[in-house]
Short mmCIF file of C-alpha atoms and ligand atoms in Angstrom, two decimals:
data_model
loop_
_atom_site.label_atom_id
_atom_site.label_comp_id
_atom_site.label_asym_id
_atom_site.label_seq_id
_atom_site.Cartn_x
_atom_site.Cartn_y
_atom_site.Cartn_z
CA MET R 1 1.37 1.52 -27.48
CA GLU R 2 1.45 5.17 -27.21
CA LEU R 3 2.03 7.25 -30.18
CA SER R 4 5.32 8.67 -28.67
CA ASP R 5 6.21 4.98 -27.85
CA THR R 6 5.86 4.29 -31.71
CA TYR R 7 8.14 7.34 -32.30
CA ILE R 8 10.88 6.31 -29.65
CA ALA R 9 10.70 2.70 -31.19
CA SER R 10 11.41 4.13 -34.59
CA PHE R 11 15.18 4.83 -33.43
CA ILE R 12 15.83 1.25 -31.66
CA GLN R 13 19.00 0.15 -32.83
CA PRO R 14 19.58 -3.32 -34.38
CA ARG R 15 20.28 -6.38 -32.18
CA ASN R 16 22.47 -9.37 -33.04
CA GLU R 17 21.31 -12.69 -34.44
CA LEU R 18 20.85 -14.30 -31.45
CA LEU R 19 18.56 -11.47 -29.90
CA LEU R 20 16.48 -11.53 -32.92
CA GLU R 21 15.98 -15.49 -32.87
CA MET R 22 14.82 -14.86 -29.02
CA GLU R 23 12.31 -12.12 -30.06
CA LYS R 24 10.90 -13.95 -32.55
CA PHE R 25 10.97 -17.18 -30.31
CA ALA R 26 9.09 -15.25 -27.85
CA GLU R 27 6.75 -13.83 -30.05
CA GLU R 28 5.88 -17.19 -31.46
CA HIS R 29 5.60 -18.93 -28.11
CA HIS R 30 3.59 -16.07 -26.50
CA VAL R 31 6.61 -15.46 -23.90
CA PRO R 32 6.01 -11.77 -22.36
CA ILE R 33 9.63 -10.51 -22.61
CA MET R 34 10.29 -6.95 -21.98
CA GLN R 35 9.39 -4.33 -24.74
CA LEU R 36 12.47 -3.14 -26.83
CA ILE R 37 12.05 0.17 -25.71
CA GLY R 38 11.54 -0.71 -21.88
CA ILE R 39 14.65 -2.82 -22.08
CA ASP R 40 16.60 0.31 -23.73
CA ALA R 41 15.35 2.59 -20.60
CA LEU R 42 15.97 -0.05 -18.03
CA ASN R 43 19.71 -0.61 -19.39
CA GLN R 44 20.48 3.03 -19.55
CA LEU R 45 19.27 3.20 -15.92
CA LEU R 46 21.75 0.56 -15.08
CA ARG R 47 24.61 1.98 -16.83
CA ILE R 48 24.05 4.96 -14.57
CA GLN R 49 23.87 3.10 -11.52
CA ASN R 50 26.31 0.56 -12.54
CA PRO R 51 25.82 -2.49 -10.26
CA THR R 52 28.01 -5.42 -10.41
CA LYS R 53 25.61 -7.87 -9.24
CA ILE R 54 21.83 -7.92 -10.35
CA LEU R 55 18.97 -10.13 -9.39
CA GLU R 56 16.43 -11.05 -11.68
CA ILE R 57 12.96 -12.58 -10.72
CA GLY R 58 11.51 -13.78 -13.59
CA THR R 59 13.90 -14.96 -16.40
CA ALA R 60 11.52 -16.49 -18.95
CA ILE R 61 13.80 -17.27 -21.93
CA GLY R 62 16.73 -15.35 -20.68
CA TYR R 63 16.21 -12.20 -22.99
CA SER R 64 16.34 -9.43 -20.34
CA ALA R 65 19.08 -11.27 -18.64
CA ILE R 66 21.17 -11.39 -21.54
CA ARG R 67 20.15 -7.56 -22.67
CA MET R 68 21.35 -6.25 -18.94
CA ALA R 69 24.65 -8.53 -19.26
CA LEU R 70 25.74 -6.99 -22.75
CA ALA R 71 24.83 -3.29 -21.36
CA LEU R 72 26.92 -3.77 -18.40
CA PRO R 73 30.25 -5.87 -19.04
CA ASN R 74 31.34 -5.87 -15.51
CA SER R 75 27.89 -7.23 -14.35
CA HIS R 76 27.17 -10.69 -12.76
CA ILE R 77 23.30 -11.74 -13.05
CA VAL R 78 21.71 -14.25 -10.87
CA THR R 79 17.92 -14.99 -12.51
CA ILE R 80 15.01 -17.02 -11.00
CA GLU R 81 12.48 -18.92 -13.19
CA ARG R 82 9.95 -21.37 -11.73
CA ASP R 83 8.91 -23.01 -15.35
CA ALA R 84 11.02 -25.72 -15.95
CA GLU R 85 10.55 -25.34 -19.76
CA ARG R 86 11.63 -21.70 -19.77
CA VAL R 87 14.54 -22.51 -17.85
CA GLN R 88 15.80 -25.14 -20.34
CA HIS R 89 15.31 -22.52 -23.21
CA ALA R 90 16.99 -19.70 -20.90
CA ARG R 91 19.69 -21.94 -20.37
CA ASN R 92 20.06 -22.79 -24.14
CA PHE R 93 19.78 -19.30 -25.44
CA ILE R 94 22.32 -18.13 -22.78
CA SER R 95 24.87 -20.68 -23.45
CA ARG R 96 25.08 -19.55 -27.09
CA SER R 97 25.42 -15.80 -25.90
CA GLU R 98 28.45 -13.98 -25.38
CA VAL R 99 27.76 -13.36 -21.64
CA ALA R 100 26.99 -16.98 -20.48
CA GLU R 101 29.90 -16.87 -17.78
CA ARG R 102 28.20 -13.90 -16.23
CA ILE R 103 24.44 -15.43 -16.02
CA LYS R 104 23.26 -17.74 -13.59
CA VAL R 105 19.77 -19.38 -13.67
CA ILE R 106 18.20 -20.64 -10.98
CA GLU R 107 15.11 -22.92 -11.46
CA GLY R 108 12.56 -22.54 -8.93
CA ASP R 109 9.67 -20.34 -7.51
CA ALA R 110 11.10 -16.98 -5.95
CA LEU R 111 8.64 -17.26 -3.48
CA GLU R 112 10.02 -20.64 -2.21
CA ILE R 113 13.63 -20.67 -2.68
CA ASP R 114 16.12 -20.33 0.24
CA ILE R 115 17.42 -16.91 0.36
CA ASN R 116 20.41 -18.19 1.80
CA SER R 117 21.58 -19.85 -1.20
CA LEU R 118 22.00 -16.22 -3.02
CA SER R 119 25.25 -14.84 -2.86
CA SER R 120 25.12 -11.77 -0.11
CA THR R 121 23.98 -8.56 -1.62
CA TYR R 122 22.61 -7.39 -4.78
CA ASP R 123 22.98 -3.63 -6.12
CA ALA R 124 20.25 -4.17 -8.46
CA VAL R 125 16.80 -6.19 -8.29
CA PHE R 126 14.57 -6.60 -11.52
CA ILE R 127 11.18 -7.89 -10.69
CA ASP R 128 9.50 -8.98 -13.62
CA ALA R 129 7.42 -12.17 -12.49
CA ALA R 130 3.80 -13.07 -11.06
CA LYS R 131 1.83 -9.68 -11.08
CA GLY R 132 0.18 -10.32 -8.09
CA GLN R 133 2.90 -11.13 -5.84
CA TYR R 134 5.05 -7.83 -6.20
CA GLN R 135 4.82 -6.81 -2.42
CA LYS R 136 5.75 -10.80 -1.57
CA PHE R 137 8.69 -10.32 -3.99
CA PHE R 138 9.90 -6.96 -2.51
CA GLU R 139 9.44 -8.01 0.82
CA LYS R 140 11.58 -11.07 0.38
CA TYR R 141 14.36 -9.82 -1.86
CA SER R 142 14.86 -6.27 -0.65
CA PRO R 143 16.76 -7.16 2.22
CA LEU R 144 19.59 -8.27 -0.01
CA VAL R 145 19.89 -4.81 -1.19
CA PRO R 146 22.34 -2.49 0.35
CA SER R 147 21.55 1.27 1.11
CA GLY R 148 21.90 3.09 -2.35
CA GLY R 149 20.55 -0.08 -4.28
CA VAL R 150 17.93 -0.17 -6.46
CA LEU R 151 14.83 -2.26 -7.12
CA TYR R 152 13.25 -2.04 -10.76
CA ILE R 153 9.92 -3.54 -10.96
CA ASP R 154 8.15 -3.77 -14.51
CA ASN R 155 4.44 -4.12 -15.49
CA MET R 156 3.38 -1.48 -13.43
CA TYR R 157 0.54 -0.76 -15.79
CA MET R 158 -0.53 -4.53 -16.05
CA HIS R 159 -1.17 -3.88 -19.49
CA GLY R 160 -3.53 -0.70 -19.18
CA LEU R 161 -5.25 -2.45 -16.67
CA SER R 162 -4.04 -0.96 -13.63
CA ASP R 163 -5.82 2.47 -13.94
CA LEU R 164 -9.33 1.13 -14.84
CA ASP R 165 -12.16 1.49 -12.45
CA MET R 166 -12.11 -2.18 -10.70
CA LYS R 167 -15.74 -2.99 -11.86
CA GLU R 168 -14.11 -2.64 -15.61
CA VAL R 169 -11.10 -5.22 -14.56
CA PRO R 170 -12.01 -8.60 -16.04
CA ARG R 171 -13.30 -10.63 -12.78
CA ARG R 172 -10.24 -12.96 -12.73
CA LYS R 173 -8.02 -10.21 -12.62
CA ARG R 174 -9.20 -8.06 -9.79
CA THR R 175 -7.44 -9.58 -6.62
CA MET R 176 -3.91 -9.05 -8.93
CA ILE R 177 -5.14 -5.49 -9.53
CA ARG R 178 -6.38 -5.08 -6.13
CA ASN R 179 -2.77 -6.46 -4.90
CA LEU R 180 -0.78 -4.13 -7.52
CA HIS R 181 -2.52 -0.92 -5.95
CA ASN R 182 -1.73 -2.11 -2.48
CA PHE R 183 1.68 -2.76 -3.51
CA THR R 184 2.20 0.69 -5.01
CA ASN R 185 0.50 2.75 -2.11
CA TRP R 186 2.67 0.71 0.25
CA ILE R 187 6.20 1.31 -1.71
CA MET R 188 5.17 5.24 -2.05
CA GLN R 189 4.76 5.63 1.30
CA HIS R 190 7.63 3.53 2.48
CA PRO R 191 10.31 5.38 4.74
CA ASP R 192 13.31 3.14 3.78
CA TYR R 193 12.62 3.87 -0.15
CA THR R 194 12.41 6.73 -2.49
CA SER R 195 10.11 5.51 -5.42
CA ALA R 196 9.26 6.99 -8.63
CA PHE R 197 7.02 5.80 -11.66
CA PHE R 198 8.82 5.61 -15.09
CA PRO R 199 5.88 5.72 -17.88
CA ILE R 200 8.42 3.33 -20.01
CA GLY R 201 6.95 0.18 -21.82
CA ASP R 202 4.37 -1.50 -19.49
CA GLY R 203 5.41 0.81 -16.63
CA LEU R 204 8.42 0.61 -14.62
CA LEU R 205 8.67 1.47 -10.82
CA ILE R 206 12.03 2.48 -9.53
CA CYS R 207 12.51 2.13 -5.85
CA LEU R 208 15.92 3.85 -4.31
CA LYS R 209 17.09 2.48 -0.92
CA ARG R 210 18.03 4.80 1.28
N1 SAH J 301 12.21 -10.83 -17.94
C1 SAH J 301 11.88 -11.55 -18.91
C2 SAH J 301 10.49 -11.91 -18.81
C3 SAH J 301 10.03 -12.67 -17.75
S1 SAH J 301 8.10 -12.97 -18.01
C4 SAH J 301 12.23 -10.63 -20.08
O1 SAH J 301 12.01 -9.58 -20.06
O2 SAH J 301 12.84 -11.32 -21.09
C5 SAH J 301 7.67 -13.61 -16.27
C6 SAH J 301 8.29 -14.85 -15.71
O3 SAH J 301 8.23 -14.78 -14.63
C7 SAH J 301 7.76 -15.88 -16.57
O4 SAH J 301 8.39 -16.75 -17.14
C8 SAH J 301 7.25 -16.70 -15.37
O5 SAH J 301 7.28 -18.29 -15.49
C9 SAH J 301 8.31 -16.18 -14.09
N2 SAH J 301 7.70 -16.20 -12.90
C10 SAH J 301 6.52 -15.69 -12.30
N3 SAH J 301 6.08 -16.00 -10.77
C11 SAH J 301 7.28 -16.52 -11.02
C12 SAH J 301 7.70 -17.02 -9.19
N4 SAH J 301 7.20 -17.23 -8.36
N5 SAH J 301 9.09 -17.51 -9.46
C13 SAH J 301 9.99 -17.72 -10.28
N6 SAH J 301 9.47 -17.11 -11.48
C14 SAH J 301 8.02 -16.88 -11.74
MG1 MG J 302 7.56 -7.68 -17.99
#
């Protein structure tokens, strides 16, 4: 964490009991939920965009889905998770939240599920799943985003690995980092999107569809 992140973190506002319980659960079970300053920034951007339909790839235990639903009282969220145990925890936590009617969890691999089973379009897509696959997620789900819609992509820093020299990257992570670099170059030059890096949390990329 950067010094400035610590400074920003000192102003984070209190969360309700359920969210605190989820944060504790995530820490104890090593579930990589979004960092507090990252989710605050994402939520603020979402409030400005004000989407009514949000698609999330990578539910984990439902933390970010609940946080987004609380931040946007008019939104409906569909969120996809492939890990059956996490899906169960997510459904449990969500059922205990005050936004349960507005969140639908789909169990399955986001790269395999039938795209026709989702509702027609999503003003916002939040990609926060397997890190080596960003381009595949993007290519599969961006057609559901209308012109003016936004794709938000988390973990662009890959916990500090993304800007290392390839020989410093642990061998087993090299393909993932190479994929990330290729994806980043591809999307930055993509004629249909205006994209920008937001250096928040683990790095957020924001792609606005023209
Ligand atoms: N958005 C969550 C954190 C997600 S962690 C939050 O901030 O609260 C990333 C999750 O993506 C993991 O639970 C992992 O199981 C899931 N995931 C990874 N690849 C996936 C895929 N191809 N399809 C569906 N889920 C995937
Ligand atoms: Mg993340």
